[in-house]
Amino acid sequence: MNVAIDGPAGAGKSTIAKAVAEAMNYIYVDTGAMYRAIGVFFLINSVDIDDEEACKSVLDRIMVSIRYRQGLQEVLLNGVNVSPIIRTEEVSHAASLTSSYASVREKLLSLQQKLAEENDVVMDGRDIGTVVLPNAEVKIYLTASVEVRAMRRFKEYEAKGLKPDIEQLKEEIRERDFRDMNREHAPLKQAEDAVLVDSSDLTIAEVTECILDIIREKL
Ligand code: DC
C-alpha cells in the first residue's frame, strides 16, 4: 500500500502522515528531509545555491539515505545523521531553492520510488502523487488557508517564547507556495485522482481519521 500526501508548506502533512503511518503500521517517508539534507551539503561545502550548474556538478559526491530509529526517520548525508540540523531557516531556504533543479530531483526520485516499492509507505512531499508514485493506491492533497497556516506557525513560535509578525508569516507562506507551485520541474499541484482535504477547520484527529477511512476503503 502506498499513500501519497502532497500539499503546501504548513498544511500539517508531516503530523498527519506520521499519525496515519503509525495507525496503519506503515513506514513514514518525509521526502522534504531528503531535499534538506542535500541543502546541508551545499551549505557546508560553500556551493553557490543560486548556481544550478555548480550544484549539479557536486551531486555525485552526495549520498542521501534514510534509516529508522525507534520508529523515527533519520536522514543520512554521506552516512552522517543530519536530522538535527535540517530544520533551520538557512536549510529551508537552500532546500526550497535547490529542489527546483531537475538534477537534484532526479537524484532523489529512484530512492523514493525504491522505498515505496519495498514497503507499505505514507510518503509526504510536493510531487508524490503526481511524479514519484503516480500509481499510489491512495492520494491525498492536504491543504489549509494561508491564514490558518500562518496562525499555526505563529503558535509554534510563541511556544518557543518568540513573537513573530503574523503578516510577515503570511507573506512568507505565500512566497513559498508561489515558488513550489510555479517551478518548472514537478511543481506542487493536486493530482487528478487525489482526494482534497482542507484541514483549515479540522483537528489533527479528524484529518487523520478521514485519511484512515479512505485507506481502509482500499484494503
Ligand atoms: O516539506 P519540507 O518543508 O521539509 O520541504 C523542504 C523543501 O523541499 C520545500 O521547499 C519543498 C521541497 N520539496 C520538494 O520540492 N518536493 C518534495 N517531494 C518534498 C519537498
Short mmCIF file of C-alpha atoms and ligand atoms in Angstrom, two decimals:
data_model
loop_
_atom_site.label_atom_id
_atom_site.label_comp_id
_atom_site.label_asym_id
_atom_site.label_seq_id
_atom_site.Cartn_x
_atom_site.Cartn_y
_atom_site.Cartn_z
CA MET A 1 0.00 0.00 0.00
CA ASN A 2 1.38 3.40 -0.98
CA VAL A 3 -0.21 6.52 0.45
CA ALA A 4 0.87 9.83 -1.12
CA ILE A 5 0.26 13.05 0.80
CA ASP A 6 1.07 16.27 -1.02
CA GLY A 7 0.31 19.85 -0.17
CA PRO A 8 1.77 23.26 0.60
CA ALA A 9 4.12 24.04 3.48
CA GLY A 10 2.40 24.24 6.86
CA ALA A 11 -0.72 22.27 5.91
CA GLY A 12 0.12 19.65 8.54
CA LYS A 13 1.39 16.96 6.17
CA SER A 14 4.13 15.55 8.39
CA THR A 15 1.99 15.46 11.56
CA ILE A 16 -0.84 13.73 9.73
CA ALA A 17 1.40 11.41 7.69
CA LYS A 18 3.16 10.29 10.89
CA ALA A 19 -0.14 9.60 12.66
CA VAL A 20 -1.55 7.69 9.68
CA ALA A 21 1.65 5.64 9.30
CA GLU A 22 1.61 4.77 13.00
CA ALA A 23 -2.05 3.74 12.96
CA MET A 24 -1.54 1.51 9.90
CA ASN A 25 1.93 0.28 10.89
CA TYR A 26 3.35 1.65 7.64
CA ILE A 27 6.64 3.47 7.18
CA TYR A 28 6.53 7.27 7.13
CA VAL A 29 8.79 8.79 4.47
CA ASP A 30 9.46 12.52 4.77
CA THR A 31 10.81 13.47 1.32
CA GLY A 32 11.32 17.12 2.32
CA ALA A 33 14.03 15.91 4.75
CA MET A 34 15.94 14.45 1.78
CA TYR A 35 15.91 17.79 -0.06
CA ARG A 36 17.00 19.43 3.16
CA ALA A 37 19.95 17.01 3.52
CA ILE A 38 21.16 17.93 0.03
CA GLY A 39 20.76 21.60 1.00
CA VAL A 40 23.03 20.95 4.01
CA PHE A 41 25.72 19.54 1.72
CA PHE A 42 25.64 22.65 -0.49
CA LEU A 43 25.86 24.95 2.53
CA ILE A 44 28.66 23.05 4.30
CA ASN A 45 30.69 22.93 1.10
CA SER A 46 30.02 26.58 0.17
CA VAL A 47 28.40 25.63 -3.14
CA ASP A 48 26.57 28.62 -4.64
CA ILE A 49 22.92 27.55 -4.28
CA ASP A 50 21.81 30.09 -6.88
CA ASP A 51 24.03 28.42 -9.46
CA GLU A 52 22.28 25.33 -10.82
CA GLU A 53 25.36 24.09 -12.70
CA ALA A 54 27.55 24.40 -9.60
CA CYS A 55 25.02 22.37 -7.60
CA LYS A 56 24.71 19.78 -10.34
CA SER A 57 28.49 19.35 -10.59
CA VAL A 58 28.80 18.13 -6.97
CA LEU A 59 25.78 15.82 -6.90
CA ASP A 60 27.89 12.71 -7.47
CA ARG A 61 29.65 13.45 -4.15
CA ILE A 62 26.33 13.26 -2.30
CA MET A 63 24.68 10.15 -0.96
CA VAL A 64 21.35 10.50 0.82
CA SER A 65 19.80 7.59 2.66
CA ILE A 66 17.32 7.13 5.46
CA ARG A 67 17.05 4.83 8.44
CA TYR A 68 14.58 4.38 11.25
CA ARG A 69 15.40 4.58 14.96
CA GLN A 70 12.55 3.90 17.40
CA GLY A 71 10.09 4.48 14.60
CA LEU A 72 11.53 7.89 13.69
CA GLN A 73 13.07 8.68 10.33
CA GLU A 74 16.67 9.83 10.32
CA VAL A 75 18.16 11.24 7.14
CA LEU A 76 21.80 10.47 6.45
CA LEU A 77 24.10 12.61 4.33
CA ASN A 78 27.09 10.54 3.23
CA GLY A 79 26.44 8.25 6.18
CA VAL A 80 26.09 11.01 8.80
CA ASN A 81 22.75 11.65 10.53
CA VAL A 82 21.94 15.29 9.71
CA SER A 83 18.34 15.23 11.03
CA PRO A 84 19.10 17.54 13.99
CA ILE A 85 20.32 20.34 11.71
CA ILE A 86 17.89 20.31 8.78
CA ARG A 87 15.10 22.49 10.26
CA THR A 88 16.88 25.85 10.30
CA GLU A 89 15.78 28.82 8.18
CA GLU A 90 19.04 28.64 6.22
CA VAL A 91 18.49 24.98 5.29
CA SER A 92 14.79 25.61 4.49
CA HIS A 93 15.86 28.29 2.06
CA ALA A 94 18.58 26.15 0.47
CA ALA A 95 16.17 23.20 0.10
CA SER A 96 13.40 25.36 -1.32
CA LEU A 97 15.74 26.87 -3.92
CA THR A 98 17.69 23.78 -4.97
CA SER A 99 14.66 21.44 -5.03
CA SER A 100 13.62 23.35 -8.16
CA TYR A 101 16.65 21.95 -10.05
CA ALA A 102 15.87 18.92 -12.25
CA SER A 103 19.22 17.27 -11.45
CA VAL A 104 18.55 17.46 -7.69
CA ARG A 105 15.06 15.99 -8.09
CA GLU A 106 16.34 13.19 -10.29
CA LYS A 107 18.88 12.25 -7.65
CA LEU A 108 16.15 11.55 -5.10
CA LEU A 109 13.49 10.07 -7.35
CA SER A 110 14.78 6.49 -7.52
CA LEU A 111 15.48 6.37 -3.76
CA GLN A 112 11.90 7.46 -3.03
CA GLN A 113 10.42 5.02 -5.54
CA LYS A 114 12.51 2.12 -4.19
CA LEU A 115 11.33 2.76 -0.63
CA ALA A 116 7.71 2.66 -1.81
CA GLU A 117 8.30 -0.48 -3.85
CA GLU A 118 9.74 -2.37 -0.90
CA ASN A 119 7.47 -1.13 1.90
CA ASP A 120 3.96 -0.01 2.78
CA VAL A 121 4.56 3.72 2.97
CA VAL A 122 2.94 7.02 3.78
CA MET A 123 5.10 9.45 1.81
CA ASP A 124 4.69 13.20 2.05
CA GLY A 125 6.04 15.94 -0.18
CA ARG A 126 5.02 18.09 -3.13
CA ASP A 127 5.12 15.75 -6.13
CA ILE A 128 4.45 12.31 -4.64
CA GLY A 129 1.03 11.69 -6.21
CA THR A 130 1.96 13.38 -9.50
CA VAL A 131 5.55 12.27 -10.23
CA VAL A 132 7.11 9.94 -7.64
CA LEU A 133 4.24 7.48 -7.10
CA PRO A 134 1.70 8.11 -9.88
CA ASN A 135 0.18 4.68 -9.15
CA ALA A 136 -0.20 5.15 -5.38
CA GLU A 137 -3.35 3.45 -4.11
CA VAL A 138 -4.29 6.49 -2.02
CA LYS A 139 -3.52 10.11 -2.90
CA ILE A 140 -4.33 13.00 -0.63
CA TYR A 141 -3.89 16.69 -1.35
CA LEU A 142 -3.78 18.27 2.10
CA THR A 143 -4.14 21.99 2.31
CA ALA A 144 -5.32 24.81 4.60
CA SER A 145 -5.87 28.54 4.15
CA VAL A 146 -2.89 30.90 4.33
CA GLU A 147 -4.42 32.48 7.46
CA VAL A 148 -4.71 29.16 9.28
CA ARG A 149 -1.22 28.03 8.27
CA ALA A 150 0.26 31.35 9.39
CA MET A 151 -1.56 31.07 12.73
CA ARG A 152 -0.24 27.52 13.27
CA ARG A 153 3.29 28.72 12.61
CA PHE A 154 2.70 31.73 14.90
CA LYS A 155 1.71 29.40 17.74
CA GLU A 156 4.80 27.23 17.19
CA TYR A 157 7.00 30.33 17.53
CA GLU A 158 5.00 31.53 20.54
CA ALA A 159 5.56 28.19 22.27
CA LYS A 160 9.30 28.87 21.89
CA GLY A 161 8.89 32.27 23.56
CA LEU A 162 9.08 34.23 20.27
CA LYS A 163 6.64 36.84 18.95
CA PRO A 164 6.75 36.85 15.16
CA ASP A 165 4.83 39.26 12.96
CA ILE A 166 1.74 37.44 11.66
CA GLU A 167 1.60 39.48 8.44
CA GLN A 168 5.22 38.57 7.70
CA LEU A 169 4.45 34.89 8.29
CA LYS A 170 1.56 35.11 5.81
CA GLU A 171 3.84 36.74 3.27
CA GLU A 172 6.49 34.02 3.68
CA ILE A 173 3.86 31.32 3.19
CA ARG A 174 2.52 32.99 0.04
CA GLU A 175 6.06 33.27 -1.35
CA ARG A 176 6.83 29.61 -0.65
CA ASP A 177 3.52 28.49 -2.18
CA PHE A 178 4.28 30.51 -5.27
CA ARG A 179 7.75 29.00 -5.63
CA ASP A 180 6.55 25.41 -5.04
CA MET A 181 3.57 25.75 -7.39
CA ASN A 182 5.24 27.62 -10.24
CA ARG A 183 8.57 25.90 -10.66
CA GLU A 184 9.27 24.18 -13.97
CA HIS A 185 10.02 20.68 -12.63
CA ALA A 186 7.49 18.72 -10.56
CA PRO A 187 5.53 21.73 -9.30
CA LEU A 188 3.14 21.30 -6.41
CA LYS A 189 -0.33 20.55 -7.73
CA GLN A 190 -3.22 18.30 -6.87
CA ALA A 191 -3.08 15.01 -8.81
CA GLU A 192 -6.28 14.42 -10.79
CA ASP A 193 -7.09 11.35 -8.71
CA ALA A 194 -6.14 12.86 -5.34
CA VAL A 195 -8.70 13.50 -2.62
CA LEU A 196 -8.66 17.13 -1.50
CA VAL A 197 -8.62 17.52 2.28
CA ASP A 198 -8.82 21.06 3.65
CA SER A 199 -7.61 20.98 7.25
CA SER A 200 -8.45 24.65 7.99
CA ASP A 201 -11.39 23.80 10.25
CA LEU A 202 -10.45 20.25 11.25
CA THR A 203 -8.45 18.90 14.18
CA ILE A 204 -5.42 16.63 13.68
CA ALA A 205 -7.52 13.68 14.88
CA GLU A 206 -10.31 14.49 12.40
CA VAL A 207 -7.94 14.75 9.42
CA THR A 208 -6.16 11.53 10.45
CA GLU A 209 -9.45 9.65 10.78
CA CYS A 210 -10.64 10.96 7.41
CA ILE A 211 -7.49 9.66 5.69
CA LEU A 212 -7.61 6.34 7.56
CA ASP A 213 -11.18 5.86 6.31
CA ILE A 214 -10.00 6.42 2.73
CA ILE A 215 -7.19 3.86 3.18
CA ARG A 216 -9.46 1.25 4.80
CA GLU A 217 -11.85 1.51 1.85
CA LYS A 218 -9.00 0.43 -0.42
CA LEU A 219 -7.92 -2.59 1.62
O1 DC B 1 8.33 19.67 3.34
P1 DC B 1 9.60 20.48 3.64
O2 DC B 1 9.33 21.90 4.02
O3 DC B 1 10.51 19.79 4.63
O4 DC B 1 10.40 20.51 2.25
C1 DC B 1 11.62 21.20 2.11
C2 DC B 1 11.70 21.76 0.68
O5 DC B 1 11.81 20.68 -0.26
C3 DC B 1 10.47 22.57 0.25
O6 DC B 1 10.87 23.87 -0.08
C4 DC B 1 9.91 21.90 -0.96
C5 DC B 1 10.89 20.83 -1.32
N1 DC B 1 10.25 19.54 -1.59
C6 DC B 1 10.01 19.22 -2.90
O7 DC B 1 10.30 20.01 -3.79
N2 DC B 1 9.47 18.02 -3.20
C7 DC B 1 9.15 17.15 -2.23
N3 DC B 1 8.61 15.96 -2.57
C8 DC B 1 9.37 17.48 -0.87
C9 DC B 1 9.93 18.71 -0.59
#
